[in-house]
Short mmCIF file of C-alpha atoms in Angstrom, two decimals:
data_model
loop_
_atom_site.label_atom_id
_atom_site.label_comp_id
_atom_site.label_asym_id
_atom_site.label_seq_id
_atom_site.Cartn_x
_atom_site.Cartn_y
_atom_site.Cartn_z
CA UNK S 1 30.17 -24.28 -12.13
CA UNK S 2 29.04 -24.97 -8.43
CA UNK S 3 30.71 -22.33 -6.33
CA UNK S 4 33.01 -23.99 -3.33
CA UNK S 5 33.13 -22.60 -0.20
CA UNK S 6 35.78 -24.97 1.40
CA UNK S 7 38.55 -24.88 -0.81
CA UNK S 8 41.61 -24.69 -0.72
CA UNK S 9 41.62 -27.50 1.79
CA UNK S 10 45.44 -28.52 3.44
CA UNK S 11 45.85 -31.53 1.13
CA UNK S 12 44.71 -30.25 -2.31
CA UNK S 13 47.16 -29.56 -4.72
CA UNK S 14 47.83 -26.57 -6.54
CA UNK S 15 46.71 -27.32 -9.73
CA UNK S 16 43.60 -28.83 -8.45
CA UNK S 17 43.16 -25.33 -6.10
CA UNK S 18 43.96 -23.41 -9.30
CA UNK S 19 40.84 -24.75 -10.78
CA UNK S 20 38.81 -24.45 -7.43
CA UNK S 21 39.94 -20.82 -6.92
CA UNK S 22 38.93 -19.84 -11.03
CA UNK S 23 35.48 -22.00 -10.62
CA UNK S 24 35.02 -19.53 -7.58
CA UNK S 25 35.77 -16.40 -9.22
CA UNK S 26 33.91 -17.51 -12.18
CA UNK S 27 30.90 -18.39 -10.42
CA UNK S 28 30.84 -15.29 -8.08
CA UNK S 29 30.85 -13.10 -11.35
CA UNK S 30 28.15 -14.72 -12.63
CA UNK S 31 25.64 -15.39 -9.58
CA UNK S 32 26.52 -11.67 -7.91
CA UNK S 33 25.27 -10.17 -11.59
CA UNK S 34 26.01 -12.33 -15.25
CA UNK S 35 27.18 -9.68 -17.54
CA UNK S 36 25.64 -11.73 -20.32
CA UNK S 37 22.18 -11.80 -18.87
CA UNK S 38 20.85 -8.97 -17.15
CA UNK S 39 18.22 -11.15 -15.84
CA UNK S 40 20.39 -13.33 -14.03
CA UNK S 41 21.75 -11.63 -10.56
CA UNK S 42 20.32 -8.78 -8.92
CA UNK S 43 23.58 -6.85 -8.52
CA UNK S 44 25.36 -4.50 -10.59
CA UNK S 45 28.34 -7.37 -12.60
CA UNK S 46 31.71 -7.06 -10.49
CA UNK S 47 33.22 -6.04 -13.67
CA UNK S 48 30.71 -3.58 -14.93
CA UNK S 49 32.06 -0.97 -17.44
CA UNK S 50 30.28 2.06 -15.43
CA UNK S 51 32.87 2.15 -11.85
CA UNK S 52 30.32 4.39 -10.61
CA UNK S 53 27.91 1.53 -10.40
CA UNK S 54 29.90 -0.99 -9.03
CA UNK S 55 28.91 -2.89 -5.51
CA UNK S 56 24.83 -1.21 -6.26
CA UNK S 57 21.90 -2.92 -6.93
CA UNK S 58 19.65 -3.18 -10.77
CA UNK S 59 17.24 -4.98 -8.68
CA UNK S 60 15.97 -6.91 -5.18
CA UNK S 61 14.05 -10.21 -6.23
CA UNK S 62 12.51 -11.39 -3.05
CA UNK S 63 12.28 -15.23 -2.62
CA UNK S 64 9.50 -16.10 -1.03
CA UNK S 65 9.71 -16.62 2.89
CA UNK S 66 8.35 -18.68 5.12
CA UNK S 67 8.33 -16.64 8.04
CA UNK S 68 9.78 -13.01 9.21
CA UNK S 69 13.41 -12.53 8.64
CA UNK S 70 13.57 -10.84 12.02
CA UNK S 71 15.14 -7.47 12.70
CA UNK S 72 17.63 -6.32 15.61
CA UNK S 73 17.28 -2.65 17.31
CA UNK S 74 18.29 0.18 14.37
CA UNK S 75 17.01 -2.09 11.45
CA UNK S 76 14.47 -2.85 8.97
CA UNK S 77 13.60 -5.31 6.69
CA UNK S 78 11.66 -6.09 3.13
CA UNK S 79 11.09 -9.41 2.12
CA UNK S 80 8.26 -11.57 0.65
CA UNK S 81 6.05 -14.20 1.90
CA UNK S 82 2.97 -16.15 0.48
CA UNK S 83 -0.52 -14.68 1.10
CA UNK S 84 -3.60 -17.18 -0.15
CA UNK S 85 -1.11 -18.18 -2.55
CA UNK S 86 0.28 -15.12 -4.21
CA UNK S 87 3.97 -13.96 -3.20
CA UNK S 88 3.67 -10.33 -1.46
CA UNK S 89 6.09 -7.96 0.06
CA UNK S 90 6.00 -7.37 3.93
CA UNK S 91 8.37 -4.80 5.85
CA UNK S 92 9.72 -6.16 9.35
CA UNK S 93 10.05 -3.48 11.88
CA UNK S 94 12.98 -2.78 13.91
CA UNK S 95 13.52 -5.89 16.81
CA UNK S 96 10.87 -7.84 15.20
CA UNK S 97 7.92 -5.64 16.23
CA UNK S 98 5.97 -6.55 14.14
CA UNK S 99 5.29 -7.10 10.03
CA UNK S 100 3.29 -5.60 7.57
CA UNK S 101 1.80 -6.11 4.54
CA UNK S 102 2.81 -3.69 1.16
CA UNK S 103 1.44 -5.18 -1.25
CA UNK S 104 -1.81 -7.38 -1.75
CA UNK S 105 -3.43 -8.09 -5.36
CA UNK S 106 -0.74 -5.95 -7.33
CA UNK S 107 -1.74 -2.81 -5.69
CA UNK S 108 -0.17 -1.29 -2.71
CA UNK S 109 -1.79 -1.32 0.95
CA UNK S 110 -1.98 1.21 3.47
CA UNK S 111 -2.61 0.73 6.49
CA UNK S 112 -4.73 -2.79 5.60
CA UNK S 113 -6.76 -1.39 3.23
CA UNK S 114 -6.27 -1.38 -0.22
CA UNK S 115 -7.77 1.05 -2.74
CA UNK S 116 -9.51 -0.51 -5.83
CA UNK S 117 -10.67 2.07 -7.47
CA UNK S 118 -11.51 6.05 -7.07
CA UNK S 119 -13.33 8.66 -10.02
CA UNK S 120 -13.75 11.95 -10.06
CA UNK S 121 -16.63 13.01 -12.56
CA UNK S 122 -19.11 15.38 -13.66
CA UNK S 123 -23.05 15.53 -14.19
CA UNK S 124 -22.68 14.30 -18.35
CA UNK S 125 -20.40 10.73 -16.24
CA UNK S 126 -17.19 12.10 -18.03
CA UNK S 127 -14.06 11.98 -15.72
CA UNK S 128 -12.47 14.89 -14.95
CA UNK S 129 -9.16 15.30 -16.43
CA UNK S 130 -6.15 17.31 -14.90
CA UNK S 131 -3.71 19.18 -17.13
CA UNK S 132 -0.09 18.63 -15.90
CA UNK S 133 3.25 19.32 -18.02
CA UNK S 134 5.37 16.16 -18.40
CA UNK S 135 9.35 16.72 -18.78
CA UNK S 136 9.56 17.90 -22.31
CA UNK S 137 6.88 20.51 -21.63
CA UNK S 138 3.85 18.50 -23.39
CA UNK S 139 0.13 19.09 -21.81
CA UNK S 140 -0.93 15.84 -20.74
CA UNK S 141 -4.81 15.42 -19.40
CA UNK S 142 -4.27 13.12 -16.52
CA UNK S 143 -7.78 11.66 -15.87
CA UNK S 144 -8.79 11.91 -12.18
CA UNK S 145 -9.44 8.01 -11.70
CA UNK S 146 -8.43 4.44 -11.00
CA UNK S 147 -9.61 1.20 -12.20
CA UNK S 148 -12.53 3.08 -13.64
CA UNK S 149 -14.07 2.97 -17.32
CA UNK S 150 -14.25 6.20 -19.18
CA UNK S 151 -17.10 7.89 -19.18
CA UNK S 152 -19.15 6.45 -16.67
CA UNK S 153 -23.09 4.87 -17.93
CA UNK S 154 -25.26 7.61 -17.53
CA UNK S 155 -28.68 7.28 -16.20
CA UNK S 156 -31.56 9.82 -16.41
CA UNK S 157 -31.14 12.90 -13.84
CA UNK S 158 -28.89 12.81 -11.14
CA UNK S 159 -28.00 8.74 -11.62
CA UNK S 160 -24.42 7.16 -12.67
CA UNK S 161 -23.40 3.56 -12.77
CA UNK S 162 -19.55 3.37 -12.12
CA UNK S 163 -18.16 0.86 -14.22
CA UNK S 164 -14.65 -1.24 -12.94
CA UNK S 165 -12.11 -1.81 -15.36
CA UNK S 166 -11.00 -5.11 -12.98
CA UNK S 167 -14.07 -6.76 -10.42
CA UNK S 168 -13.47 -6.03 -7.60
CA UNK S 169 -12.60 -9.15 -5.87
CA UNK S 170 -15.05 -8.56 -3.14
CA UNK S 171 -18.59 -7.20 -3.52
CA UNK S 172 -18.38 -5.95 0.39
CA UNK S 173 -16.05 -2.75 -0.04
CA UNK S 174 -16.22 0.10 1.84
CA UNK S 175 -17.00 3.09 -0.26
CA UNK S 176 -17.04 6.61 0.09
CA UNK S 177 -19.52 8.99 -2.05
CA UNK S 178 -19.16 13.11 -2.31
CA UNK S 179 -20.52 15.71 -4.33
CA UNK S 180 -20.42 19.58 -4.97
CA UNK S 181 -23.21 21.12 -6.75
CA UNK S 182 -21.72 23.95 -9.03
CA UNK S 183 -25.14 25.23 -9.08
CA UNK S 184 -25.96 28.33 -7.44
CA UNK S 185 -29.67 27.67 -7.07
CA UNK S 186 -29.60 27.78 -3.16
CA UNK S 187 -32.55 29.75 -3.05
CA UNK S 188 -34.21 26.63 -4.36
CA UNK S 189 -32.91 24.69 -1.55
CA UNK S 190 -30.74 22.13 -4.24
CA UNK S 191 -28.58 20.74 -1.47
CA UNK S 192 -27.29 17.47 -2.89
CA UNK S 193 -27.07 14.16 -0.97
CA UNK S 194 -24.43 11.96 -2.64
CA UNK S 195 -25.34 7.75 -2.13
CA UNK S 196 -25.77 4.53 -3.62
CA UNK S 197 -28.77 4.57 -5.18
CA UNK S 198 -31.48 3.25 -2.73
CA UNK S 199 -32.51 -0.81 -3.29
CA UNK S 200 -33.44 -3.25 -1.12
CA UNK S 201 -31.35 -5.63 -3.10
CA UNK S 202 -27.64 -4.83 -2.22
CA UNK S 203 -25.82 -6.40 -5.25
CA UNK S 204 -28.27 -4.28 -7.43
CA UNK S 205 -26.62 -1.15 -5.97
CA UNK S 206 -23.20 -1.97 -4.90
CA UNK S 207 -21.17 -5.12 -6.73
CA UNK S 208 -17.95 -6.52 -8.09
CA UNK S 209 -18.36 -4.86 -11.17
CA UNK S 210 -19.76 -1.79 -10.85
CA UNK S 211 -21.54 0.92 -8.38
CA UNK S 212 -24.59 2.58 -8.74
CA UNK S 213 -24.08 6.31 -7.36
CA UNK S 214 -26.74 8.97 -7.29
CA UNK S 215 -26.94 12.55 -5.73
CA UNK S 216 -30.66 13.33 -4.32
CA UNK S 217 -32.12 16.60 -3.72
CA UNK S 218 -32.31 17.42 0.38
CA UNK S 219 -35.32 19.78 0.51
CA UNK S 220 -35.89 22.32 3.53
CA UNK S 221 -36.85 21.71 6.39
CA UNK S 222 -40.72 20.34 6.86
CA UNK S 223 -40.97 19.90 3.52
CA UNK S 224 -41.14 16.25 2.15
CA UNK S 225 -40.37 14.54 -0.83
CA UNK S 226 -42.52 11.45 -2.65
CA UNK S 227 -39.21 10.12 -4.14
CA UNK S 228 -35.48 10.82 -4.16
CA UNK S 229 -35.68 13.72 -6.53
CA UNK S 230 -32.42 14.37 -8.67
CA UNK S 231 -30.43 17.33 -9.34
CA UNK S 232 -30.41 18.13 -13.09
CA UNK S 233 -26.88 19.69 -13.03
CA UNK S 234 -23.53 21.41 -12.00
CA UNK S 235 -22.57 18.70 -10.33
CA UNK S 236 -18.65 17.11 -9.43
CA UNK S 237 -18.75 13.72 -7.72
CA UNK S 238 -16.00 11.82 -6.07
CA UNK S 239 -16.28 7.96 -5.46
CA UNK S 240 -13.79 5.85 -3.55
CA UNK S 241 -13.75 1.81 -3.18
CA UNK S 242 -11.45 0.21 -0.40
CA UNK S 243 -11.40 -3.36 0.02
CA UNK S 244 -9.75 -4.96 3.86
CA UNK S 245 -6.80 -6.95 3.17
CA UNK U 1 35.90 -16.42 10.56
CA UNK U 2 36.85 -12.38 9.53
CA UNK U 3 37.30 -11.76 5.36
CA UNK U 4 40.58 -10.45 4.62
CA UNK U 5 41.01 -7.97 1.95
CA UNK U 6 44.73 -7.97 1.84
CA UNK U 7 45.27 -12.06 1.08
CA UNK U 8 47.71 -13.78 -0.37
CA UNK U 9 50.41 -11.28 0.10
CA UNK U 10 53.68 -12.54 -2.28
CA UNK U 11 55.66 -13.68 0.86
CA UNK U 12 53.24 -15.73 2.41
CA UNK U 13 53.62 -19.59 2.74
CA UNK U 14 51.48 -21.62 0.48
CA UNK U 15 49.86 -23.46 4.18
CA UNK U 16 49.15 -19.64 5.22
CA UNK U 17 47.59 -18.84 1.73
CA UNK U 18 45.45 -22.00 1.68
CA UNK U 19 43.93 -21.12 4.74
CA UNK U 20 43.38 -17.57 4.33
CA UNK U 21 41.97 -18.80 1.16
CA UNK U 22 39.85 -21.07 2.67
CA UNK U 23 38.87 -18.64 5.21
CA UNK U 24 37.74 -16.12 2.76
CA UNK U 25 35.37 -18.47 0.52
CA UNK U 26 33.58 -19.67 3.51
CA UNK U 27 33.09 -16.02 5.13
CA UNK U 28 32.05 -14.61 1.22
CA UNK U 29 29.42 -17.33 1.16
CA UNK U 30 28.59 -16.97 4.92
CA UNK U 31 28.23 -13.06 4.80
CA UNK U 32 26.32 -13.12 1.38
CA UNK U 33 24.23 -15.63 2.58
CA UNK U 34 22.47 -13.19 5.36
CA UNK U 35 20.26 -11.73 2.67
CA UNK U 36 20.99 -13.56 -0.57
CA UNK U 37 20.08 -17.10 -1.23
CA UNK U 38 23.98 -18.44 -1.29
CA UNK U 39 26.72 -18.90 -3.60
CA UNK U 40 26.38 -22.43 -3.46
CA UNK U 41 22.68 -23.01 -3.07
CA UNK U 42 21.92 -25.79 -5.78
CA UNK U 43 18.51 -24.26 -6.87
CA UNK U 44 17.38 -21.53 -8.97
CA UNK U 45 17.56 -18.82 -7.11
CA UNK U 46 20.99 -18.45 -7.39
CA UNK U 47 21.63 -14.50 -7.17
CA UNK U 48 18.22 -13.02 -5.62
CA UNK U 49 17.65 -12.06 -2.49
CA UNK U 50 16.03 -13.51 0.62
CA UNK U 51 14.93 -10.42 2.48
CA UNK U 52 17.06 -6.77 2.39
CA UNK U 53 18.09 -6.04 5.99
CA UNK U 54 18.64 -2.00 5.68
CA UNK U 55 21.33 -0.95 8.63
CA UNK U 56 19.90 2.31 9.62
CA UNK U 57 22.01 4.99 8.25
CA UNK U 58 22.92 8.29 9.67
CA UNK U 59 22.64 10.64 6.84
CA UNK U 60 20.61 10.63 3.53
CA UNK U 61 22.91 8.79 1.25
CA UNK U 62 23.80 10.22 -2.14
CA UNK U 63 21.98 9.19 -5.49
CA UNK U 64 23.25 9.93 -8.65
CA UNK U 65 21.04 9.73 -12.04
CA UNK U 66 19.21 6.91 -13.15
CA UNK U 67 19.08 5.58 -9.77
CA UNK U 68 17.22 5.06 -7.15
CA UNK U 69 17.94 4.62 -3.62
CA UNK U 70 15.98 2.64 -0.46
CA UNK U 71 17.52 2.79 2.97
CA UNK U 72 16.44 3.29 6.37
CA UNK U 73 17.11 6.07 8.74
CA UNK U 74 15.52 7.14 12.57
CA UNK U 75 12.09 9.01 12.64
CA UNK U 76 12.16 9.47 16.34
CA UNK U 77 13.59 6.72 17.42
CA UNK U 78 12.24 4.08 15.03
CA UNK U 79 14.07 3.13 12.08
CA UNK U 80 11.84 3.72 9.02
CA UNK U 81 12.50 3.44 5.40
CA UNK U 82 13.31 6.02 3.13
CA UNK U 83 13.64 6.72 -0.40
CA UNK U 84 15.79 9.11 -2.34
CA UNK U 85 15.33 9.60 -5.87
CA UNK U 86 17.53 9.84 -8.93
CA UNK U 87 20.11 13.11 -8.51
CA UNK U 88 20.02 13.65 -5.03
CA UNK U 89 16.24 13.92 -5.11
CA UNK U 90 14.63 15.07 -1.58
CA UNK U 91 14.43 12.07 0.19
CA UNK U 92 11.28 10.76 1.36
CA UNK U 93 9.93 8.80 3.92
CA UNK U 94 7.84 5.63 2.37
CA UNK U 95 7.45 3.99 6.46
CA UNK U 96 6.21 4.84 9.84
CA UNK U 97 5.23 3.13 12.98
CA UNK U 98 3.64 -0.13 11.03
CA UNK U 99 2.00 1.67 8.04
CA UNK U 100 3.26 3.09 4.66
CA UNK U 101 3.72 6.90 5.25
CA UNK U 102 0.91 8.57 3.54
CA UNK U 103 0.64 11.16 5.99
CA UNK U 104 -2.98 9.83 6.89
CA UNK U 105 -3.73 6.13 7.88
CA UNK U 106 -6.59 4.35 8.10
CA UNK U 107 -7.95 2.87 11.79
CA UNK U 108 -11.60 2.08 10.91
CA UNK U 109 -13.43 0.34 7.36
CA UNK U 110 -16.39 -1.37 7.95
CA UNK U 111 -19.03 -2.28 5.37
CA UNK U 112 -22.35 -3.37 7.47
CA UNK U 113 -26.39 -3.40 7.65
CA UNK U 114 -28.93 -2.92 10.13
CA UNK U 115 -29.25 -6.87 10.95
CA UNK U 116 -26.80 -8.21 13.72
CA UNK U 117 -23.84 -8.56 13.85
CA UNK U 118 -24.17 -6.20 11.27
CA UNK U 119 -20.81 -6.67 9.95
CA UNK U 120 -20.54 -7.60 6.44
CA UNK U 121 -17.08 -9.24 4.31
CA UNK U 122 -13.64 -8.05 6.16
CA UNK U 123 -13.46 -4.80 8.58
CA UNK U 124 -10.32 -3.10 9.74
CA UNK U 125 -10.09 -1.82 13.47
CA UNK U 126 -13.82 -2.78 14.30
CA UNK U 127 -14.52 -4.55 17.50
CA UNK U 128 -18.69 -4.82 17.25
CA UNK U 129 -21.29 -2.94 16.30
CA UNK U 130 -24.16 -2.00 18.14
CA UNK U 131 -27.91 -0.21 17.35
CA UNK U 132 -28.39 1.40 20.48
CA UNK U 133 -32.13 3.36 18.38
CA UNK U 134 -33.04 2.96 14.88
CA UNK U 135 -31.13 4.31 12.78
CA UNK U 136 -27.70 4.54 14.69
CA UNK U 137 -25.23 2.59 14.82
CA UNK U 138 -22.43 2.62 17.43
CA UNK U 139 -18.90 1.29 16.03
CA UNK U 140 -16.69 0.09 18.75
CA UNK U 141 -12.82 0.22 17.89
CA UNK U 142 -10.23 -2.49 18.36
CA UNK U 143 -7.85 -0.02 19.62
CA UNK U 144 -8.04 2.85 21.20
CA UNK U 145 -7.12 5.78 19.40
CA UNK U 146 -4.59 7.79 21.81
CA UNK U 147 -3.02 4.80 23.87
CA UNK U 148 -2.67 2.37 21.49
CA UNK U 149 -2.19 4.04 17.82
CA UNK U 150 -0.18 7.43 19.11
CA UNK U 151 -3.55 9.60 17.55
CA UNK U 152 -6.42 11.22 19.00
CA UNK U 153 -10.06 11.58 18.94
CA UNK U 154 -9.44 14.60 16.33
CA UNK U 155 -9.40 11.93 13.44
CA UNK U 156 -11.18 12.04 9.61
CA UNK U 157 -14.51 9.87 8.81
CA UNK U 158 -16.50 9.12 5.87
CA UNK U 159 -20.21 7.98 6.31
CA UNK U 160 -22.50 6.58 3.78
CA UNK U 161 -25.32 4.47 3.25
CA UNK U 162 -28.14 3.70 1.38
CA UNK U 163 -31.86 2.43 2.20
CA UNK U 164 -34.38 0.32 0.30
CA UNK U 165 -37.25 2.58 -0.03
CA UNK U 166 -36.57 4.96 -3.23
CA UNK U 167 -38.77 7.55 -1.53
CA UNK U 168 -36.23 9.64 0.70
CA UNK U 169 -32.78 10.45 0.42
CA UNK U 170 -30.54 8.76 2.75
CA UNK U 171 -28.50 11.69 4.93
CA UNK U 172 -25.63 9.81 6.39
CA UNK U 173 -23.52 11.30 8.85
CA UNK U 174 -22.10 11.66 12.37
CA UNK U 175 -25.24 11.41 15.03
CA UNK U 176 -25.24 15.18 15.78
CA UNK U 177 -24.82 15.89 19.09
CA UNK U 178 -23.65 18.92 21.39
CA UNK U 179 -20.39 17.53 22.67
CA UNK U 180 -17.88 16.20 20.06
CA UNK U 181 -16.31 13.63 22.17
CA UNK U 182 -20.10 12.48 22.85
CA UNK U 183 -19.74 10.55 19.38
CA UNK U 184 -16.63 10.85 17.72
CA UNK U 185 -14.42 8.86 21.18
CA UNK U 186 -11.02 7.07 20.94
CA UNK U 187 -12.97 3.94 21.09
CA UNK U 188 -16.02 4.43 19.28
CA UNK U 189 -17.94 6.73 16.67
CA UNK U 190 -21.39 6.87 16.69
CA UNK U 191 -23.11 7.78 13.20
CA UNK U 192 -26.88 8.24 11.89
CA UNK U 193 -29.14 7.65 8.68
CA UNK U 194 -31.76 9.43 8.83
CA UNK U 195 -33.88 11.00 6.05
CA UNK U 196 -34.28 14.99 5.04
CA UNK U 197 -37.42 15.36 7.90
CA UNK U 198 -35.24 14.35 10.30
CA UNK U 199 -36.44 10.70 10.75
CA UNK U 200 -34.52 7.56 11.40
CA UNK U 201 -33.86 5.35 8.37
CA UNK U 202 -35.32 2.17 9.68
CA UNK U 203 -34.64 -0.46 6.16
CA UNK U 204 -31.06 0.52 5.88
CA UNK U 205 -29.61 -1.89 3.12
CA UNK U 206 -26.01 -1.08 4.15
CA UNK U 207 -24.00 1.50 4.93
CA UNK U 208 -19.86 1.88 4.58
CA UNK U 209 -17.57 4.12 7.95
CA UNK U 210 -14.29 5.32 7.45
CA UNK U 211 -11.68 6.14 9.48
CA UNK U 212 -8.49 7.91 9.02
CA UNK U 213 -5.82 9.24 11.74
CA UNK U 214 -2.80 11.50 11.48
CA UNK U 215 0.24 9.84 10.84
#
């Protein structure tokens, strides 16, 4: 059934109008959300069971755009349009000011930046885990990461290699590298300097796959070091990756 | 063309029904058509959407369970969009002036090394970057902070880096200076490698800035 939006017309008659009218019914019930196939239509079916549902929405499928829907004054938009090939969603500002980007990559993006992946993890490369109640009052141990494999590869001393569960899809990410050093040796002047490990070879250090993080020992003042000396432990790290959309 | 509700009404003349008829089929598939693909589109797409127009809304509207709900509302003057989970959950705002509403946004991500033009793969908010000594590097914004992004020069940074002699830790950070709005400007923020006696990191291998304003 094709749905007709000029019937009745003057000359048709009824019988032939009967049929138009019932196509038309028939059709809107099925395109606005088929009962039979929940897939089909992203509305709630005109003759849903549930009246409380009726004239809502199971779900917006965006058909990709070519260009901004535009907006007038007191509105917004969502919608989707094609970036290097892949179908993202974009919000439209009120009067067409301007559009952004939500999504890129199957992740979300703030701001043009999207995060890839982020760990937090102790001196032995394990991630740490937060305890958090779900609804039924179970302990679940959340681990403090994204897009990062559990534990991390553990070099000797103060040396990790953060592994990615995906590649990043560029190797030029902006990172950010932190550390707290539980240990209360002060006196021994262990102030920690969280970095990529140094290299004169970038993709040794920092690369699609993985990132090479190390926390050095800062000494006191006028006193120097022959090599980037580690810290041997009491250490929580946080490591960030952001990629520019 | 206006839909009418209240059509055919048992007195009416067939000529008046047909019209009103008429007139109601063509407005159904005319209004549905501002978002949805239409009712008589010949393609797949038959029943999806082509963009969700959200008519700003005065109040929060009501959610019951097992729903969720996405409208827009004002946020001084804008019209941002909003989310309200299942139950009459507290709403939330998920939009604001260009950006997803995080409550921080970024303005400056730059992944560079000491050769010019320094700049390496795709940068957000960076206009050039400049060595003015060894060691420190001057990042010039594409916006200014106040005028043009509604922030200030009271914004968040991350600095790291890393060298390619394994002999000295590489202390990344702000170039120190007396005056704050010396280095950290609406336009610019100045940073430093240097290593733990105070000297410049001359072989940086490449070093990643941050930025992040108040939204």
């Amino acid at each position: 059934m094709v749905y007709k939006a000029n019937i009745p017309q003057g000359t048709d008659f009824i019988s032939q109008s009967q049929r138009d009218m019932i196509g038309n019914f028939e059709s809107l019930d099925d395109i606005w959300g088929k009962r039979q196939d929940a897939n089909v239509g992203d509305h709630v079916p005109l003759t849903n069971a549930k009246i409380d549902d009726l004239g809502k929405h199971k779900k917006t499928t965006l058909v990709e755009q070519a260009l901004a829907p535009g907006t007038g004054a007191s509105e917004v938009a969502y919608y989707s349009k094609a970036v290097n090939s892949s179908s993202e969603v974009f919000y439209e500002e009120q009067s067409a000011a301007s559009e952004i980007q939500l999504t890129s990559n199957r992740k979300l993006s703030q701001g043009g930046i999207v995060l890839e992946a982020f760990v937090m993890f102790d001196f032995n490369g394990n991630i740490i885990k937060n305890e958090r109640e779900d609804e039924n009052g179970n302990v679940l141990k959340v681990p403090l990461s994204f897009n990062v494999t559990d534990p991390l590869t553990k070099n000797a001393g103060s040396d990790w290699v953060i592994n990615f569960i995906t590649p990043i899809t560029t190797e030029d990410y902006i990172w950010v590298t932190q550390s707290m050093n539980r240990s209360n040796q002060i006196g021994n002047i262990k102030v920690g300097n969280a970095q990529p490990n140094n290299n004169a070879t970038y993709s040794n250090i920092v690369n699609s796959n993985s990132f090479n993080f190390i926390v050095g020992n800062v000494p006191a003042d006028n006193q120097s070091v022959n090599n980037v000396v580690s810290i041997n432990k009491g250490l929580i790290m946080i490591f960030q990756a952001y990629t520019v959309i | 063309m206006v839909f009418d509700p209240d059509i055919p009404q048992p007195r009416d003349n067939l000529s008046v029904s047909q019209s009103d008829l008429l007139e109601n089929f063509s407005e159904l598939n005319t209004q549905f058509g501002v978002n949805h693909v239409t009712f008589n589109d010949p393609g797949a797409n038959k029943g999806k959407h082509n963009f969700v127009t959200l008519v700003e809304q005065a109040d929060d509207p009501e959610s019951k369970s097992d729903e969720y709900i996405l409208y827009s509302k004002d946020d001084a003057g804008d019209s941002e969009i909003y989310a309200r989970p299942e139950a009459n959950g507290n709403p939330f705002q998920i939009t604001k002036d260009g950006n997803l509403f995080l409550g921080i946004t970024p303005i400056v991500a730059v992944n560079f090394d000491r050769v010019a033009p320094f700049i390496n793969g795709s940068s957000l908010g960076v206009a050039s970057i400049a060595q003015p000594v060894v060691g420190t590097f001057v990042i010039t914004f594409t916006l200014d902070v106040t005028t043009a992004l509604n922030g200030s020069n009271d914004y968040f940074w991350t600095v790291s880096g890393f060298d390619n002699q394994n002999v000295n830790p590489v202390i990344a950070e702000v170039t120190n200076a007396v005056n704050y709005n010396d280095v950290v400007k609406d336009t610019s923020i100045s940073v430093s490698f240097r290593n733990q006696n105070g000297g410049a990191i001359s072989g940086l291998t490449r070093a990643s800035v941050m930025c992040w304003r108040f939204q």
